[in-house]
Short mmCIF file of C-alpha atoms in Angstrom, two decimals:
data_model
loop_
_atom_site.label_atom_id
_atom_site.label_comp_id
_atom_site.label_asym_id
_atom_site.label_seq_id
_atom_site.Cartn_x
_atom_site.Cartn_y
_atom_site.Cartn_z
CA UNK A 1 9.53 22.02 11.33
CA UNK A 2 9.14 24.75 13.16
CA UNK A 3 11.18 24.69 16.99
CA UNK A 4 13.65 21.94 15.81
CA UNK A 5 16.37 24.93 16.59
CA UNK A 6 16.80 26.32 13.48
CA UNK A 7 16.75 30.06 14.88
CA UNK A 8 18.50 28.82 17.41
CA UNK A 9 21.17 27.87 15.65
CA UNK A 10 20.99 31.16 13.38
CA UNK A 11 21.08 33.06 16.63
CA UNK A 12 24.33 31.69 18.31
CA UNK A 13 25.91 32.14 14.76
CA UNK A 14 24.95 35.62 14.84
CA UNK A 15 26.27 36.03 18.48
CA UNK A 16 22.49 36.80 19.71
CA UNK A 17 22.59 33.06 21.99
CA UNK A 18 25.71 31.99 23.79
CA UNK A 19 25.62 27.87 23.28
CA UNK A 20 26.69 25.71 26.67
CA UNK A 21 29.37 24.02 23.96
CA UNK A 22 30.84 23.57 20.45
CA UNK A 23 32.45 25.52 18.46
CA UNK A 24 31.45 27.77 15.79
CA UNK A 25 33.59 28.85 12.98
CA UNK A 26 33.53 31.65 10.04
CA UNK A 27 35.62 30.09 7.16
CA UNK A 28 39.31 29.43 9.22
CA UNK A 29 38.45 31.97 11.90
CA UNK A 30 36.74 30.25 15.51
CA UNK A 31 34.20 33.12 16.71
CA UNK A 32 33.31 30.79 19.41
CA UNK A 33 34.56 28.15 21.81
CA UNK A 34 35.39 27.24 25.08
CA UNK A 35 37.75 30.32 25.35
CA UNK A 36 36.28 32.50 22.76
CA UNK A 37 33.07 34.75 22.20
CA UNK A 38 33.95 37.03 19.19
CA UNK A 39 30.92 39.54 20.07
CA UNK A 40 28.38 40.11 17.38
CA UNK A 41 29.90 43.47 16.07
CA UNK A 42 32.94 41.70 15.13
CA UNK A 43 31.53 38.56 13.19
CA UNK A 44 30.98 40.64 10.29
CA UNK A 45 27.24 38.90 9.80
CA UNK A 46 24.21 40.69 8.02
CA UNK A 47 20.79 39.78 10.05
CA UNK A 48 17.54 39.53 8.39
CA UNK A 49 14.16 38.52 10.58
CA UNK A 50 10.62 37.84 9.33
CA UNK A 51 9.35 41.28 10.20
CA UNK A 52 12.29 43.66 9.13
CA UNK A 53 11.97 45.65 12.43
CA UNK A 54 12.35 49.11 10.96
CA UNK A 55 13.09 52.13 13.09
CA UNK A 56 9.37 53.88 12.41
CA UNK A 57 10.80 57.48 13.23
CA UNK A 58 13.43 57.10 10.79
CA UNK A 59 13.05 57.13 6.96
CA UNK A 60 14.51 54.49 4.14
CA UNK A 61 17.92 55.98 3.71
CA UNK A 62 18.49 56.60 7.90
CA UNK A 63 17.12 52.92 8.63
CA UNK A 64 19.80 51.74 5.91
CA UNK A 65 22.31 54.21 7.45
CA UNK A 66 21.68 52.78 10.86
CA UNK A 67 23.05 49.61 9.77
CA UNK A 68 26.46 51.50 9.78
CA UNK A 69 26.11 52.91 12.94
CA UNK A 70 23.96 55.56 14.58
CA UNK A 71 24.93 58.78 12.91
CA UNK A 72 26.28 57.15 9.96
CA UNK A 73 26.07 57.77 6.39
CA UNK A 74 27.30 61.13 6.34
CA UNK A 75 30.17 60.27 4.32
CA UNK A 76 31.04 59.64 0.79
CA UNK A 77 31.97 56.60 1.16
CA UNK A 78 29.46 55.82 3.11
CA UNK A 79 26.70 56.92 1.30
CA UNK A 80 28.07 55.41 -2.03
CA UNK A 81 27.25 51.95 0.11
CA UNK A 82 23.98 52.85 1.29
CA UNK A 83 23.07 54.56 -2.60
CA UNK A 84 24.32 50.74 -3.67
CA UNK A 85 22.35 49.13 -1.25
CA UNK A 86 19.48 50.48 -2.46
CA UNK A 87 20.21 49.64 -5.83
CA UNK A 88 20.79 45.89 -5.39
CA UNK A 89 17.64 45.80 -3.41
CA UNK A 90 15.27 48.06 -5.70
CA UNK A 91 14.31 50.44 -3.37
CA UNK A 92 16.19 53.81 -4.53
CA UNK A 93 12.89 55.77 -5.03
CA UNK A 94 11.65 55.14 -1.51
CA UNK A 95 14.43 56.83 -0.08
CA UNK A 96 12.44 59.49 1.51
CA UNK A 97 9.77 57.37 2.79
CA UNK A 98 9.07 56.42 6.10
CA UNK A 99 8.05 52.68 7.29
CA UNK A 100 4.67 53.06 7.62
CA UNK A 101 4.28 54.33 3.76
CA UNK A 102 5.70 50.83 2.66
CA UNK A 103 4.22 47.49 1.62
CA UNK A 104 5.48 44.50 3.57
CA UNK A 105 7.57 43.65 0.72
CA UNK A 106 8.89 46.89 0.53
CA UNK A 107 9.80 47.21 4.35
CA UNK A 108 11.61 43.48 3.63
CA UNK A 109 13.57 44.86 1.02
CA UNK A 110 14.83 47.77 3.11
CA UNK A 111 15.76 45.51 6.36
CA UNK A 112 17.92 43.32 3.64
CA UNK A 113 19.39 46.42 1.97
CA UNK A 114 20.45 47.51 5.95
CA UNK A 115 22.25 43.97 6.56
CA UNK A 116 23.95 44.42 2.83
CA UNK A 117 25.42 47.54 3.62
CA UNK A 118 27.45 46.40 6.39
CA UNK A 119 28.80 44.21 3.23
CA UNK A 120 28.99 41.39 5.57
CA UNK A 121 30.76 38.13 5.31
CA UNK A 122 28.17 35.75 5.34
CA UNK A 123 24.26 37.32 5.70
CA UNK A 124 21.87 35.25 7.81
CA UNK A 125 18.32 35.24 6.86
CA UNK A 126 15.72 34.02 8.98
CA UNK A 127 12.48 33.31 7.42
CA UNK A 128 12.22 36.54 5.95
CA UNK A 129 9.39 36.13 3.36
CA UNK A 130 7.18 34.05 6.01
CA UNK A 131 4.45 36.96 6.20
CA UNK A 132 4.47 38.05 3.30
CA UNK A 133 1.36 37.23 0.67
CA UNK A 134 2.15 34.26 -1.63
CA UNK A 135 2.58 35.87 -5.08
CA UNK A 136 4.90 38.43 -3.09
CA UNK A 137 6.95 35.88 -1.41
CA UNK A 138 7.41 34.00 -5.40
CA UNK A 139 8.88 37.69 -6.50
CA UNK A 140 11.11 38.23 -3.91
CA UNK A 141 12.23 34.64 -3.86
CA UNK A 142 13.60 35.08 -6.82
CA UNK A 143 15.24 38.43 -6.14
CA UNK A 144 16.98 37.18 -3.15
CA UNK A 145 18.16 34.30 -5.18
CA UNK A 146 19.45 37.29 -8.14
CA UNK A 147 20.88 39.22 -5.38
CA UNK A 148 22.97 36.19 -3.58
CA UNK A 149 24.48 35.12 -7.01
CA UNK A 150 24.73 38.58 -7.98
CA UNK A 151 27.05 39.18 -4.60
CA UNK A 152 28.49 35.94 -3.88
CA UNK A 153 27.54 36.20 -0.39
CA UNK A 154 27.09 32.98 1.34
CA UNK A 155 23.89 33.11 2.80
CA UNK A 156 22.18 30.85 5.63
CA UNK A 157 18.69 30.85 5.17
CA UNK A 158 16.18 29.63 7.74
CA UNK A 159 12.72 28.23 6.39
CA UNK A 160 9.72 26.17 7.42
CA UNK A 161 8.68 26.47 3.61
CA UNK A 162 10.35 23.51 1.36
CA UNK A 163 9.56 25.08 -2.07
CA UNK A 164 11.40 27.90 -0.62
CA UNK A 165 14.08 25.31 0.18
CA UNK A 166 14.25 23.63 -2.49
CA UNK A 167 14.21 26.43 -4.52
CA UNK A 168 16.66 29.15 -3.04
CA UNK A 169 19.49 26.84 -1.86
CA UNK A 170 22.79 25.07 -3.17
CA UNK A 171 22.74 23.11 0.12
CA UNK A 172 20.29 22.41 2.48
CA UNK A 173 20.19 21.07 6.51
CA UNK A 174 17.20 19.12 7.50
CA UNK A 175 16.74 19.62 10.43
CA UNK A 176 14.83 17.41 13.40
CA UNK A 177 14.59 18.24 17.11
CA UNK A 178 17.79 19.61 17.17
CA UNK A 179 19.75 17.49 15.01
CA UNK A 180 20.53 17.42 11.16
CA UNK A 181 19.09 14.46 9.59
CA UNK A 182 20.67 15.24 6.30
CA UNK A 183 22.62 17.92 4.14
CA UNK A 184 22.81 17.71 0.55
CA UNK A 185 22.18 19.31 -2.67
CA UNK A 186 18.30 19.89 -3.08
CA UNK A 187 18.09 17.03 -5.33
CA UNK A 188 19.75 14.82 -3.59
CA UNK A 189 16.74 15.70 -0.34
CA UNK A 190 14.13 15.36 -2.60
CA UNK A 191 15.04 12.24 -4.44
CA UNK A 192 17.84 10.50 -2.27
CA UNK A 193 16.16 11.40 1.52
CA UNK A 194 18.95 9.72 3.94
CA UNK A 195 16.41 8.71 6.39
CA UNK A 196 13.14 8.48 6.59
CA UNK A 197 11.94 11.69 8.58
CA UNK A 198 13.57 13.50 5.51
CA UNK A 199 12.00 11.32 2.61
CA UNK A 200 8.27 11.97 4.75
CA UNK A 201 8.94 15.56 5.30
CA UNK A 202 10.32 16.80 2.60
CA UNK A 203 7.85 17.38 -0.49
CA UNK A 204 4.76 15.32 -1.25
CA UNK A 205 4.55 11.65 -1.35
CA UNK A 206 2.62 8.63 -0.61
CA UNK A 207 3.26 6.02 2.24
CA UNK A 208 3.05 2.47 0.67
CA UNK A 209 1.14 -0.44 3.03
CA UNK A 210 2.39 -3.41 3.31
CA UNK A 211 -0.29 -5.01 1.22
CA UNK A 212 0.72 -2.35 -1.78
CA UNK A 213 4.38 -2.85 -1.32
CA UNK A 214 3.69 -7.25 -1.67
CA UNK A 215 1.47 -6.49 -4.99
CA UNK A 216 4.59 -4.19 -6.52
CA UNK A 217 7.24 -6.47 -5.63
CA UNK A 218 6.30 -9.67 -4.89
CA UNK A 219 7.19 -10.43 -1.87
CA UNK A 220 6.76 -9.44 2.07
CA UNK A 221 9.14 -6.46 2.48
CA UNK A 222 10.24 -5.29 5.89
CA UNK A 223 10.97 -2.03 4.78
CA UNK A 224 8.58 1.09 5.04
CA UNK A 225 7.97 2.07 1.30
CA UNK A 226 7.44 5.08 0.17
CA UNK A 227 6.40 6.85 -3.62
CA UNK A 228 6.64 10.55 -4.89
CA UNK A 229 3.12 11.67 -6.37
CA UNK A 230 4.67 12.48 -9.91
CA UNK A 231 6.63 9.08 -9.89
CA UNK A 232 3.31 7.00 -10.60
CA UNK A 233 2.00 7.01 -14.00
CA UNK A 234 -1.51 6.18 -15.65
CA UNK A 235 -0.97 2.70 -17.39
CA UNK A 236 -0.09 2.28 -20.80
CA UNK A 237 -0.48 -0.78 -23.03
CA UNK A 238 2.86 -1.62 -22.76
CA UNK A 239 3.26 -2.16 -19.01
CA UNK A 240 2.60 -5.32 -17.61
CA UNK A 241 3.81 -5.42 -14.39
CA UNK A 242 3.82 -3.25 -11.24
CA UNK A 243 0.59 -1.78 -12.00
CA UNK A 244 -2.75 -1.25 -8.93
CA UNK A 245 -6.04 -0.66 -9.93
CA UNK A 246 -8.18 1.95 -8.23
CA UNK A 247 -10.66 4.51 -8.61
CA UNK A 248 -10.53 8.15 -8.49
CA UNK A 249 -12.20 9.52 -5.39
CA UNK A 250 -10.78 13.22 -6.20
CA UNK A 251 -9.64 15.97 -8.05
CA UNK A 252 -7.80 18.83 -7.56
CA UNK A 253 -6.78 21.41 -10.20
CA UNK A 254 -3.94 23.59 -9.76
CA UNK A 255 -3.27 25.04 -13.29
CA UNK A 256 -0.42 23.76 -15.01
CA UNK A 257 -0.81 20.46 -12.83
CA UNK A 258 -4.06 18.84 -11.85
CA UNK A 259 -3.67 15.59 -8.70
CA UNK A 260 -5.88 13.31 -8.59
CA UNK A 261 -6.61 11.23 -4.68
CA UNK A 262 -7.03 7.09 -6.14
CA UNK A 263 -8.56 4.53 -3.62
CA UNK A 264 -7.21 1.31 -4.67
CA UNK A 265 -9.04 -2.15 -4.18
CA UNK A 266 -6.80 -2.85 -1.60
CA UNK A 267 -7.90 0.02 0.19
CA UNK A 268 -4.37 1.95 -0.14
CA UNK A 269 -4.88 5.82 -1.08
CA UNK A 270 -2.65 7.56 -3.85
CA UNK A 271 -1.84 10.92 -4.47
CA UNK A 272 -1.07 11.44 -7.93
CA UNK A 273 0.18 14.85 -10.10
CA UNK A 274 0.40 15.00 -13.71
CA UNK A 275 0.41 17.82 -16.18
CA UNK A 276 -3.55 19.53 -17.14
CA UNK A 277 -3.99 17.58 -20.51
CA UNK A 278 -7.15 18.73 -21.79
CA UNK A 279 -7.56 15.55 -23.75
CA UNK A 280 -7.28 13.11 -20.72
CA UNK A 281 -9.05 14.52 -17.79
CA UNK A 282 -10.15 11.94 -15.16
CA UNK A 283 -13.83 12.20 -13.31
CA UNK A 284 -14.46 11.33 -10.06
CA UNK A 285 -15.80 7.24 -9.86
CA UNK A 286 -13.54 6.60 -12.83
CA UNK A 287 -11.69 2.96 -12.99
CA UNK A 288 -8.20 3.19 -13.78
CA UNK A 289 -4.79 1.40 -13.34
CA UNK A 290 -1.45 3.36 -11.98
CA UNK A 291 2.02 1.87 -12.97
CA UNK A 292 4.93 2.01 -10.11
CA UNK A 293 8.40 1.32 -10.90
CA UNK A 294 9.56 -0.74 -7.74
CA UNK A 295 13.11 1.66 -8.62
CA UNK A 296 10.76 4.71 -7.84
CA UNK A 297 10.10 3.37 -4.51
CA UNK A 298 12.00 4.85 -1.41
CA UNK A 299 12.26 2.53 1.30
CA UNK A 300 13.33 2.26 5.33
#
């Protein structure tokens, strides 16, 4: 959520914030401690923010050669990084443009190839795509996700945005007033949540009341329960058991998906997803039953 620390945290990596203890380390080297501040020059880190922060006076190629120093990118070498840069990032044919000629995106895509150039040791990104539009943000999502496998750079990526969690990373920190509630594989957020705070932040999903959690199971559970939208089904004649009966009170239709808002008699709401079938299309007022799997059911 956003000021749980999570820039915070970037920022003392990248040598910006000094922390009052700890230790940070970059693979078996400590860059800080209690007698040690590598400064920020040294840490070998690439720095990406949500607005790239261009220099407006200077055009593509000198912003990306400003990443090497001022007055770099004179020499072969060096311009054989900053031609590569440019490459990786799509941007070759903008060279001669200045910032304000460029599309957010575009602007983006220059700040990243300037942290790339330094070919840095670990590139820290923090919620780059955040003002971007949304189809924009899907396309470069998937760039930046090209580009990091393409490198094998080990990225840290800061986001308030959980599809972009879940889809970019290999890990990911929850994160919760300071603390990490949990770090795991993106499955293992979305379907294992260690705690509760990560099961009711993370993705979509229903909180169970007590009165739905007795009719699934049986019995008076002390535990909160709680159910993924796409983990309850419509009924079919062969389940029995575990089923509620309700009536839908409201559609939504996102394309490929339509979810459907189910008031049960008890009173209990439901948010439920499942694929746009064309043959089984639910109106509003419309009497149905929903099957949950007590398995499907998270609980704390």
């Amino acid at each position: 959520a956003s000021g749980c620390g999570k820039t915070t945290l970037l920022r003392a990596i990248a040598g910006f914030e000094q922390p009052t203890n700890g230790e940070i380390w970059l693979k078996e080297r400590l860059i800080f401690g209690e007698n040690c501040n590598l400064p920020t020059q040294q840490r070998h880190l690439g720095y990406v923010v949500q607005e790239g922060v261009l220099f407006p006076h200077l055009n593509v190629y000198r912003n990306i050669a400003y990443g090497l120093g001022n007055g770099k990118g004179k020499t072969i070498e060096e311009r054989s990084r900053i031609e590569q840069a440019m490459k990786l990032t799509g941007i070759s044919e903008l060279a001669e443009r200045f910032p304000h000629q460029l599309s957010g995106g575009q602007q983006q895509r220059v700040a990243l190839a300037r942290a790339l150039v330094l070919e840095p040791k670990i590139l820290c990104l923090d919620e780059p795509l955040s003002n971007l539009d949304a189809k924009l943000r899907v396309d470069l999502r998937l760039e930046l996700k090209r580009l990091q496998r393409d490198l094998g750079i080990t990225t840290l990526y800061v986001t308030h945005d959980q599809e972009e969690a879940l889809t970019l990373s290999d890990r990911i920190a929850v994160f919760n007033n300071g603390f990490i509630e949990q770090v795991g594989t993106p499955q293992e957020i979305y379907n294992q949540s260690a705690t509760e705070f990560v099961c009711d932040f993370i993705g979509d999903i229903n909180k169970l009341t007590e009165e739905t959690m007795k009719e699934l199971t049986g019995k008076e559970e002390e535990k909160v329960g709680y159910i993924r939208l796409e983990r309850i089904k419509f009924k079919s004649t062969s389940e029995e058991d575990y089923t509620i009966k309700g009536t839908v009170i409201d559609t939504e239709f996102k394309g490929v998906l339509v979810q459907y808002t189910v008031k049960a008699e008890s009173g209990q709401i439901l948010r439920v997803i499942q694929k746009n079938d064309y043959l089984e299309i639910f109106e509003l007022g419309q009497e149905l039953t929903l099957f949950i799997h007590p398995n499907d059911i998270l609980q704390y």
